[in-house]
CSV table of C-alpha atoms in Angstrom, one decimal:
chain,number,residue,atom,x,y,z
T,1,UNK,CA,12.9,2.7,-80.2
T,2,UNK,CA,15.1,0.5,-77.9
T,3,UNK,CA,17.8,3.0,-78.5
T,4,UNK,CA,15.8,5.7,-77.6
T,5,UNK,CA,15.2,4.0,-74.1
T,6,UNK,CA,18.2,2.8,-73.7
T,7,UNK,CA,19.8,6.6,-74.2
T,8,UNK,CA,16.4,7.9,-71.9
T,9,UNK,CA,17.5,5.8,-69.1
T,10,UNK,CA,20.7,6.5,-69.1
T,11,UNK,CA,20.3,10.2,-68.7
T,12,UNK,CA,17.9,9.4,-66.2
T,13,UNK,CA,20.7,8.0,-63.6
T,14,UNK,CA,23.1,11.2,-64.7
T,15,UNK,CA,19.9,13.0,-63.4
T,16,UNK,CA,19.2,10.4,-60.6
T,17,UNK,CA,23.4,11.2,-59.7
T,18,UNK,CA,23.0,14.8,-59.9
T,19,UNK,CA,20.2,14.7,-57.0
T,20,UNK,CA,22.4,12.6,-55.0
T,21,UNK,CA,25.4,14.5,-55.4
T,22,UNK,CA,23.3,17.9,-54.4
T,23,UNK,CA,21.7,16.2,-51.2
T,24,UNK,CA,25.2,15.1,-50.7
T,25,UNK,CA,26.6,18.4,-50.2
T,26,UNK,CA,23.8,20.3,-48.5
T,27,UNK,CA,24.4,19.5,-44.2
T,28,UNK,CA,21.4,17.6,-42.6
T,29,UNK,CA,20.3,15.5,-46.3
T,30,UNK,CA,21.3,12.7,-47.0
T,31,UNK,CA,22.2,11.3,-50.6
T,32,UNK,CA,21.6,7.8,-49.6
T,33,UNK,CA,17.9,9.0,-48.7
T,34,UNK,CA,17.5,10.2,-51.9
T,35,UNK,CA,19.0,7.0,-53.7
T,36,UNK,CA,16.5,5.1,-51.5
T,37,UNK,CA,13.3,7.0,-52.4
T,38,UNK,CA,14.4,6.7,-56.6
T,39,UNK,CA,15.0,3.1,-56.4
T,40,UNK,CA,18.3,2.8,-56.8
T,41,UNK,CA,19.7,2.3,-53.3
T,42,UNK,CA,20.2,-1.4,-53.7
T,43,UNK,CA,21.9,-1.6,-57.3
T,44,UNK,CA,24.5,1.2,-55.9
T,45,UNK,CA,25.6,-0.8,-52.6
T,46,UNK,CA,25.6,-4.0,-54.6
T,47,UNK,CA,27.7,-2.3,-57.9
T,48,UNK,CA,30.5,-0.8,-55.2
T,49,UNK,CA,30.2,-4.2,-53.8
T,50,UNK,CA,31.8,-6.1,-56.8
T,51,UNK,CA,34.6,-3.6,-56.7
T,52,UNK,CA,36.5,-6.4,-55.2
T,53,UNK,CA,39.6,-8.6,-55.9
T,54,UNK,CA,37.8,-10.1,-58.7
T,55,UNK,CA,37.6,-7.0,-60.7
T,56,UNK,CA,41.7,-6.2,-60.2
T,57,UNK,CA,42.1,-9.3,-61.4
T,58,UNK,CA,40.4,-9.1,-64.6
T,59,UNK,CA,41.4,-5.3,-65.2
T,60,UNK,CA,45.5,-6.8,-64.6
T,61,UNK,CA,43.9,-9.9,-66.8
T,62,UNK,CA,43.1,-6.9,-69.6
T,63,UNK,CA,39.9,-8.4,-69.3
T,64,UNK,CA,38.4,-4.9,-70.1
T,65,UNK,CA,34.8,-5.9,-71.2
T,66,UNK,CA,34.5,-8.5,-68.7
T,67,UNK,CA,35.5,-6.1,-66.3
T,68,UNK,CA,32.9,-3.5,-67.2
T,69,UNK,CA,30.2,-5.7,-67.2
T,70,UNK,CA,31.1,-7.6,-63.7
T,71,UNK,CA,31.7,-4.3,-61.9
T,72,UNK,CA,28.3,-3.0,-63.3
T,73,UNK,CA,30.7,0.2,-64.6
T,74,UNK,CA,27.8,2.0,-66.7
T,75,UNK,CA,25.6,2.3,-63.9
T,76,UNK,CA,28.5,3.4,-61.3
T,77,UNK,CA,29.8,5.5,-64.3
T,78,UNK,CA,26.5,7.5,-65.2
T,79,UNK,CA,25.6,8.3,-61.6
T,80,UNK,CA,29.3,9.3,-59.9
T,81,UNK,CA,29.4,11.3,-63.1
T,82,UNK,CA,26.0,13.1,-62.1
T,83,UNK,CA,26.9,13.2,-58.9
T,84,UNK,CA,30.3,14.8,-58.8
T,85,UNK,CA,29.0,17.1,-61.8
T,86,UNK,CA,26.1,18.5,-59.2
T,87,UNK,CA,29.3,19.5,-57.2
T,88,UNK,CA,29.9,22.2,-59.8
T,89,UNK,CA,26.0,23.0,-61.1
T,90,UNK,CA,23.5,22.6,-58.9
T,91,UNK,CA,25.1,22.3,-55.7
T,92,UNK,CA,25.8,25.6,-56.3
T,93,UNK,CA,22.0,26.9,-57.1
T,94,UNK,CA,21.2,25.2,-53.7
T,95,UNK,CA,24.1,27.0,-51.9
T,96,UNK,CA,22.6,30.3,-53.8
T,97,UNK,CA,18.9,29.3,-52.7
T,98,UNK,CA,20.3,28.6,-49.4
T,99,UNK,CA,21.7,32.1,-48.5
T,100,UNK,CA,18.7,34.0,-49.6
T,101,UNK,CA,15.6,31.5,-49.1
T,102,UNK,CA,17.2,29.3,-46.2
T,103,UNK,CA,13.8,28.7,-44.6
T,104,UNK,CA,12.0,27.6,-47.7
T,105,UNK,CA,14.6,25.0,-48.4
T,106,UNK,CA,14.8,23.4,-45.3
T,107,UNK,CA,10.9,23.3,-45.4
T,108,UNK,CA,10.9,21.4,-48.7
T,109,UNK,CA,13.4,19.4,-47.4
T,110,UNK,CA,11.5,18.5,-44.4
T,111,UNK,CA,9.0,17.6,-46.5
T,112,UNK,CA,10.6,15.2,-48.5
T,113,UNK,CA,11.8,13.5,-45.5
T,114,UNK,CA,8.6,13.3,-44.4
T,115,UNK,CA,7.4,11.6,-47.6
T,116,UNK,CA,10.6,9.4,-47.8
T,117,UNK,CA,9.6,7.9,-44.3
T,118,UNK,CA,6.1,6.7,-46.0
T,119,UNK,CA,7.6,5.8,-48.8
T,120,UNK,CA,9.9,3.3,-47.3
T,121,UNK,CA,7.3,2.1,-44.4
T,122,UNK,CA,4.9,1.3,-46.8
T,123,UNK,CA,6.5,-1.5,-48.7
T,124,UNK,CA,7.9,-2.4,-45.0
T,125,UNK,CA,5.7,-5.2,-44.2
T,126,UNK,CA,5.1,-6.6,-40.7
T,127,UNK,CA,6.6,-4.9,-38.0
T,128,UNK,CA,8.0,-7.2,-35.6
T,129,UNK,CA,9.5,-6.1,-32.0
T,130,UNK,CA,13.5,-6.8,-33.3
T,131,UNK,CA,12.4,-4.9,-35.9
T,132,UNK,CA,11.0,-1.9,-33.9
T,133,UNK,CA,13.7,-2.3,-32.1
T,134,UNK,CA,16.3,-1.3,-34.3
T,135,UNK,CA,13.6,2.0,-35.5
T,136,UNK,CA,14.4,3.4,-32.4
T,137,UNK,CA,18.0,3.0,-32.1
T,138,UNK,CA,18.3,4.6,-35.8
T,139,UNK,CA,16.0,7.2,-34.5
T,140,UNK,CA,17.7,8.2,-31.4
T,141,UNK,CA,21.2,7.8,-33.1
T,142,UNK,CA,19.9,10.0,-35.8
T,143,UNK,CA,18.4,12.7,-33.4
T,144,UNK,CA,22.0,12.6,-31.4
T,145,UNK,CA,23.9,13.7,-34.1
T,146,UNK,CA,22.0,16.7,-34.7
T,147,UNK,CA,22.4,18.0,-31.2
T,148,UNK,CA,26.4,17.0,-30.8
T,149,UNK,CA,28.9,19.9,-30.7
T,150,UNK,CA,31.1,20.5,-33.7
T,151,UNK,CA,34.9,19.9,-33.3
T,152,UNK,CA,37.7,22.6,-34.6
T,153,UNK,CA,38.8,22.2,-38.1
T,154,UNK,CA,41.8,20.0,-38.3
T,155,UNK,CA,44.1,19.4,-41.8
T,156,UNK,CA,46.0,16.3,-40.7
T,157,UNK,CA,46.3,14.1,-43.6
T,158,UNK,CA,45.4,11.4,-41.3
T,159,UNK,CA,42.4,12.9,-40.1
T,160,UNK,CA,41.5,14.1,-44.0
T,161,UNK,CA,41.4,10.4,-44.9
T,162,UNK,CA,38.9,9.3,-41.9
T,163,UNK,CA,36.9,12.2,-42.4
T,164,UNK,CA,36.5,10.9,-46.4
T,165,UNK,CA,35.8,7.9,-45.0
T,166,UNK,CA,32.9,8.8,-42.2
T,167,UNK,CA,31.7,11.7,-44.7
T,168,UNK,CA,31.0,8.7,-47.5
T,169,UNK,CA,28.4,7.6,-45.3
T,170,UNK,CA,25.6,10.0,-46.4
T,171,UNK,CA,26.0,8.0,-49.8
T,172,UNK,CA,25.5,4.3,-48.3
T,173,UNK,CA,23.9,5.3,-45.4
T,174,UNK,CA,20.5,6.7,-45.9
T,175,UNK,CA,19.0,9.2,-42.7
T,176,UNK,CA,22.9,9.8,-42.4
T,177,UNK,CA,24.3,13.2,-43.9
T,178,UNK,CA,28.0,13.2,-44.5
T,179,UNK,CA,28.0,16.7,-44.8
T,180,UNK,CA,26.3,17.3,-41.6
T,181,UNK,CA,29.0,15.0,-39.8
T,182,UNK,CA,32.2,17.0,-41.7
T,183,UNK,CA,30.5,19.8,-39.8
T,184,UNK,CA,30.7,17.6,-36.5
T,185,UNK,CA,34.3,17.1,-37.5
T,186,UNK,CA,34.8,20.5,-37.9
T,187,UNK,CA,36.2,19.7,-41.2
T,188,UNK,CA,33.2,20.4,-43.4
T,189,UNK,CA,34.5,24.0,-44.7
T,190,UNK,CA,38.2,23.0,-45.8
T,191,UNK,CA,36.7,19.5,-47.3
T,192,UNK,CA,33.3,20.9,-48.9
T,193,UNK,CA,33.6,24.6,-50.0
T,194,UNK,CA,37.4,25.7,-49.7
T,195,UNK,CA,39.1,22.4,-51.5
T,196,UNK,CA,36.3,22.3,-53.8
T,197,UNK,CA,36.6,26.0,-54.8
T,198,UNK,CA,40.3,25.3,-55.5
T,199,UNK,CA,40.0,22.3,-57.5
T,200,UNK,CA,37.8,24.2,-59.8
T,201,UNK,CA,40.2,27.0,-59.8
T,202,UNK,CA,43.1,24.6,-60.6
T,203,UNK,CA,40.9,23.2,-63.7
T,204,UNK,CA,39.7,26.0,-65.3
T,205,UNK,CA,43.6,27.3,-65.2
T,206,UNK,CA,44.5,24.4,-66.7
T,207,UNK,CA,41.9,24.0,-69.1
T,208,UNK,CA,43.0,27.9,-70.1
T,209,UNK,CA,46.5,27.0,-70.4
T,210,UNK,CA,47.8,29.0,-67.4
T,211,UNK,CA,49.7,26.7,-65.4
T,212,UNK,CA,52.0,29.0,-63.0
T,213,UNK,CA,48.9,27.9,-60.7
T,214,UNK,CA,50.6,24.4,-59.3
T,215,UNK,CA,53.7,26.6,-58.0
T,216,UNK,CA,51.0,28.0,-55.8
T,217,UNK,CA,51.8,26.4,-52.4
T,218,UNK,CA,48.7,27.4,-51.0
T,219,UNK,CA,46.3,26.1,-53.7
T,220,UNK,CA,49.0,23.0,-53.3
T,221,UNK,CA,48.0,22.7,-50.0
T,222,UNK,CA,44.1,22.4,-51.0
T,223,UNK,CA,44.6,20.0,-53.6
T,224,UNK,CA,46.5,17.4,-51.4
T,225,UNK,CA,44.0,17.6,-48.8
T,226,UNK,CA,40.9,17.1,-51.6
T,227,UNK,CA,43.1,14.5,-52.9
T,228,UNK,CA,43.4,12.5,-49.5
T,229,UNK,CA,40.3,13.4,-48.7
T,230,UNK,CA,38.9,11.5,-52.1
T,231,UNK,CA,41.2,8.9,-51.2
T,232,UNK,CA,39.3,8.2,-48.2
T,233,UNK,CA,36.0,8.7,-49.5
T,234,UNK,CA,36.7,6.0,-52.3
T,235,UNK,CA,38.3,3.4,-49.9
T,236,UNK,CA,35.2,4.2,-47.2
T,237,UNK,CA,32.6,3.8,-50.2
T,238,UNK,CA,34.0,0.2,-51.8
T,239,UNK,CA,34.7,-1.0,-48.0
T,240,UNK,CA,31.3,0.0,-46.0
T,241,UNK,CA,29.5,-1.3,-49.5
T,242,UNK,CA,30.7,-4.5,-48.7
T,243,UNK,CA,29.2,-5.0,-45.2
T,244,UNK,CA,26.2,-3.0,-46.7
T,245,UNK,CA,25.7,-6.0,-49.4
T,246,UNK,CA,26.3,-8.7,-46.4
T,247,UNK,CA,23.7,-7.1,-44.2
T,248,UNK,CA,21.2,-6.5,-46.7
T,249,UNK,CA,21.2,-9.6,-48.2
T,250,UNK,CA,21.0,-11.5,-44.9
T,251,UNK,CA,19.2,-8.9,-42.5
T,252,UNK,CA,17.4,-6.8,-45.3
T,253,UNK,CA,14.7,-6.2,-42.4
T,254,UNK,CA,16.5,-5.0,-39.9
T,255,UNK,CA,18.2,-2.7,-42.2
T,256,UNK,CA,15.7,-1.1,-43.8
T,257,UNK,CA,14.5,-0.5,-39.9
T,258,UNK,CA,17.5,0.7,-39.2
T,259,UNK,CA,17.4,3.3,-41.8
T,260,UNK,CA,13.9,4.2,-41.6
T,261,UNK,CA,15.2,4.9,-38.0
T,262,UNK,CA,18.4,7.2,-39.2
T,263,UNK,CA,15.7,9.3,-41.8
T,264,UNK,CA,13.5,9.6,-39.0
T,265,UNK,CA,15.9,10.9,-36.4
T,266,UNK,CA,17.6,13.4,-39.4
T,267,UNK,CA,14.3,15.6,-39.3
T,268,UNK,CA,15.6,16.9,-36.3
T,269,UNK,CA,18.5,17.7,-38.2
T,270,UNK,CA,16.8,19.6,-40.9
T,271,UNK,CA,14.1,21.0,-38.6
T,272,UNK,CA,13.3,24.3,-41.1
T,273,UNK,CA,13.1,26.9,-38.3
T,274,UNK,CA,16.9,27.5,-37.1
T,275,UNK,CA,18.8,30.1,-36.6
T,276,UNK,CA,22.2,29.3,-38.3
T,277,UNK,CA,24.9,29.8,-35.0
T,278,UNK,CA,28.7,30.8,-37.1
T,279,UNK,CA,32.2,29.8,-35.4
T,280,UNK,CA,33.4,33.0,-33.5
T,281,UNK,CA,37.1,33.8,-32.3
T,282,UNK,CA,37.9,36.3,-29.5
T,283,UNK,CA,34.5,37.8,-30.5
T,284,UNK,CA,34.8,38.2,-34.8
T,285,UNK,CA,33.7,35.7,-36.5
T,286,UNK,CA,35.7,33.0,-38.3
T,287,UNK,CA,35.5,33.2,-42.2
T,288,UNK,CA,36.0,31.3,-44.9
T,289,UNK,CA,38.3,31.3,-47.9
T,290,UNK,CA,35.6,33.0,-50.2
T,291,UNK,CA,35.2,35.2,-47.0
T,292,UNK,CA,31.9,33.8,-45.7
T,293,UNK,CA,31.2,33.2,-42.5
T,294,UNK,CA,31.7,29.3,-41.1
T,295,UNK,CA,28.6,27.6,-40.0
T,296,UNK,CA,29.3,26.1,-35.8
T,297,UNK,CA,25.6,24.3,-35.5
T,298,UNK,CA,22.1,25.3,-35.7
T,299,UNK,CA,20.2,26.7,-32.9
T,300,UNK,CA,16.5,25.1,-33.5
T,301,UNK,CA,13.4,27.2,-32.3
T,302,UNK,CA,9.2,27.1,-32.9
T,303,UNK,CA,7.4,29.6,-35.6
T,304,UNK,CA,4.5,31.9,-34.8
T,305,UNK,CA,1.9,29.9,-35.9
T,306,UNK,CA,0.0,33.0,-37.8
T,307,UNK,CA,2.6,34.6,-39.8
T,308,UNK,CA,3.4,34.3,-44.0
T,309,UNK,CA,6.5,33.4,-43.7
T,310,UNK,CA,5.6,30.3,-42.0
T,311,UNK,CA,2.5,29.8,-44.3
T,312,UNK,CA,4.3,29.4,-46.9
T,313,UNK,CA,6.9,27.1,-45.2
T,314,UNK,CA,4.3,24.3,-44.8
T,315,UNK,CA,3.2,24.9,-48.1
T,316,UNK,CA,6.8,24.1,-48.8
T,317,UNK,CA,6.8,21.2,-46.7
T,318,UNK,CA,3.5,20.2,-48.7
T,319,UNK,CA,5.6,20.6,-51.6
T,320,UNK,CA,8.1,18.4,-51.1
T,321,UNK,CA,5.8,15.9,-49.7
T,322,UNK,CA,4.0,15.7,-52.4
T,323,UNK,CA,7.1,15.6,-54.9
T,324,UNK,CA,8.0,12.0,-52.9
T,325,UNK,CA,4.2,11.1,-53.6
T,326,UNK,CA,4.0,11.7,-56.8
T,327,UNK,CA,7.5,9.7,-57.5
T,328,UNK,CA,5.5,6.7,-55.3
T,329,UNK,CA,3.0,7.2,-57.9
T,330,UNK,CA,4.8,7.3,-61.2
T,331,UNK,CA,6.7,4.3,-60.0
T,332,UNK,CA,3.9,2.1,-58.7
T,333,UNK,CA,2.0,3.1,-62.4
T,334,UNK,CA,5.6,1.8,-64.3
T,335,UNK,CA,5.6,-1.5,-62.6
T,336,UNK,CA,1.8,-2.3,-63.6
């Protein structure tokens, strides 16, 4: 019977990863929202946290087990694998649902926001003025962002290994999408959709035994900057977890302010009725290496109130606010 748990809750971080990993990828959600509202914010920060000289030592040590249990490696293990998996699954349902139901998706999106902000405000406490304090400045740094013009897209390896760095904070920081902020960067394309399109290309060759693939200086090209950019996202993740794990432990209130502040401010970010505005050059539009058309910003408008279409957005709003309820509710029944 303990085995049967043991494997049930296992596969429920893969699962728990795969919904970060999704949120990761789609621009204006933020993974580190969605580890926040399924409990597992904390244990994440505090597991990249002991990634530290410690943990070197007893991997050079050989230390292997000791090293595996210090560094909390199952945990990071099961939901990195769910996550990066999602990359290739259902990521790519999302992207699909995207394109054809754009409206829907951001509504349910909106919606789970919107429950995410009572789910963390209710086990807030009191709310003092320091406290309210730091709410608004996550709030209006998180409404900022979504109005700030997106820069040009820019393969510098330098710039490749900041932009892994700043795009890592949708993971620690919850309200913060790192995909939204590649698209600020203007990098979001070549990092998110072109380098990940090739990597998979370069591994299914592989896989099929074709190799003439790596003497393709193009692909080359894409797996150098995915490389770097990986590199950056890795070093960004262990480093920001560590001032993460310092705050938290010693101003636990004023972060969680903070982030209920950066959640907050994001709904302006994934506001559900947008037109999408795509980069244009000397009048044509700017495409893609799958040929699709590269998203510049979003240009945000009001519904007619008595339509379908935007009946059934706020039922999907009502959807995903409920969704967040009913994970309040399942979790508040486990702990009694």
């Amino acid at each position: 019977m303990r085995i049967e748990k043991s494997f049930l809750h296992k596969l429920g971080l893969f699962f728990k990863g795969l919904a970060m990993g999704a949120a990761n990828k789609v621009p204006g959600v933020s993974g580190g929202a969605v580890a926040y509202v399924l409990g597992f914010y904390e244990e994440l920060i505090y597991s990249f946290k002991k990634i530290n000289i410690k943990a070197f030592k007893l991997l050079i040590d050989g230390r292997f087990k000791s090293f595996y249990t210090y560094t909390n490696a199952q945990f990071l293990l099961l939901i990195m694998t769910g996550s990066v998996f999602s990359y290739f699954s259902v990521s790519l349902i999302l992207d699909y649902f995207l394109e054809h139901y754009e409206l829907y998706v951001w509504s349910w999106f909106f919606g789970m926001i919107l429950g995410s902000i009572y789910y963390i405000n209710k086990d807030f406490g009191k709310w003092t003025k320091t406290n309210l304090s730091f709410l608004f400045i996550g709030t209006i740094i998180g409404l900022a962002i979504s109005f700030l013009t997106p820069a040009k897209e820019n393969d510098n390896l330098w710039f490749v290994f900041l932009c892994g760095i700043i795009g890592v904070s949708g993971m620690t920081l919850p309200g913060l999408s790192g995909s939204f902020i590649l698209i600020l960067l203007g990098n979001y394309v070549l990092l998110l959709v072109d380098s990940v399109n090739v990597l998979l290309e370069v591994i299914l060759s592989t896989l099929s035994g074709n190799f003439e693939i790596f003497s393709d200086a193009s692909k080359m090209r894409y797996i150098k900057i995915i490389s770097v950019f990986t590199a950056g996202s890795a070093f960004g993740l262990i480093s920001i977890s560590h001032v993460l794990g310092y705050v938290l432990k010693h101003y636990n209130k004023i972060v969680n302010a903070l982030i209920l502040g950066f959640i907050t401010g994001s709904l302006g970010i994934v506001w559900p009725w947008k037109k999408t505005v795509y980069l244009t050059e000397n009048g044509s539009f700017l495409l893609d290496q799958k040929g699709n058309k590269i998203i510049e910003n979003y240009e945000r408008y009001f519904p007619e109130i008595v339509s379908y279409e935007t009946l059934f957005a706020v039922l999907c709003i009502l959807f995903g606010l409920g969704l967040i309820l009913a994970i309040d509710y399942y979790d508040r029944k486990r702990k009694k």
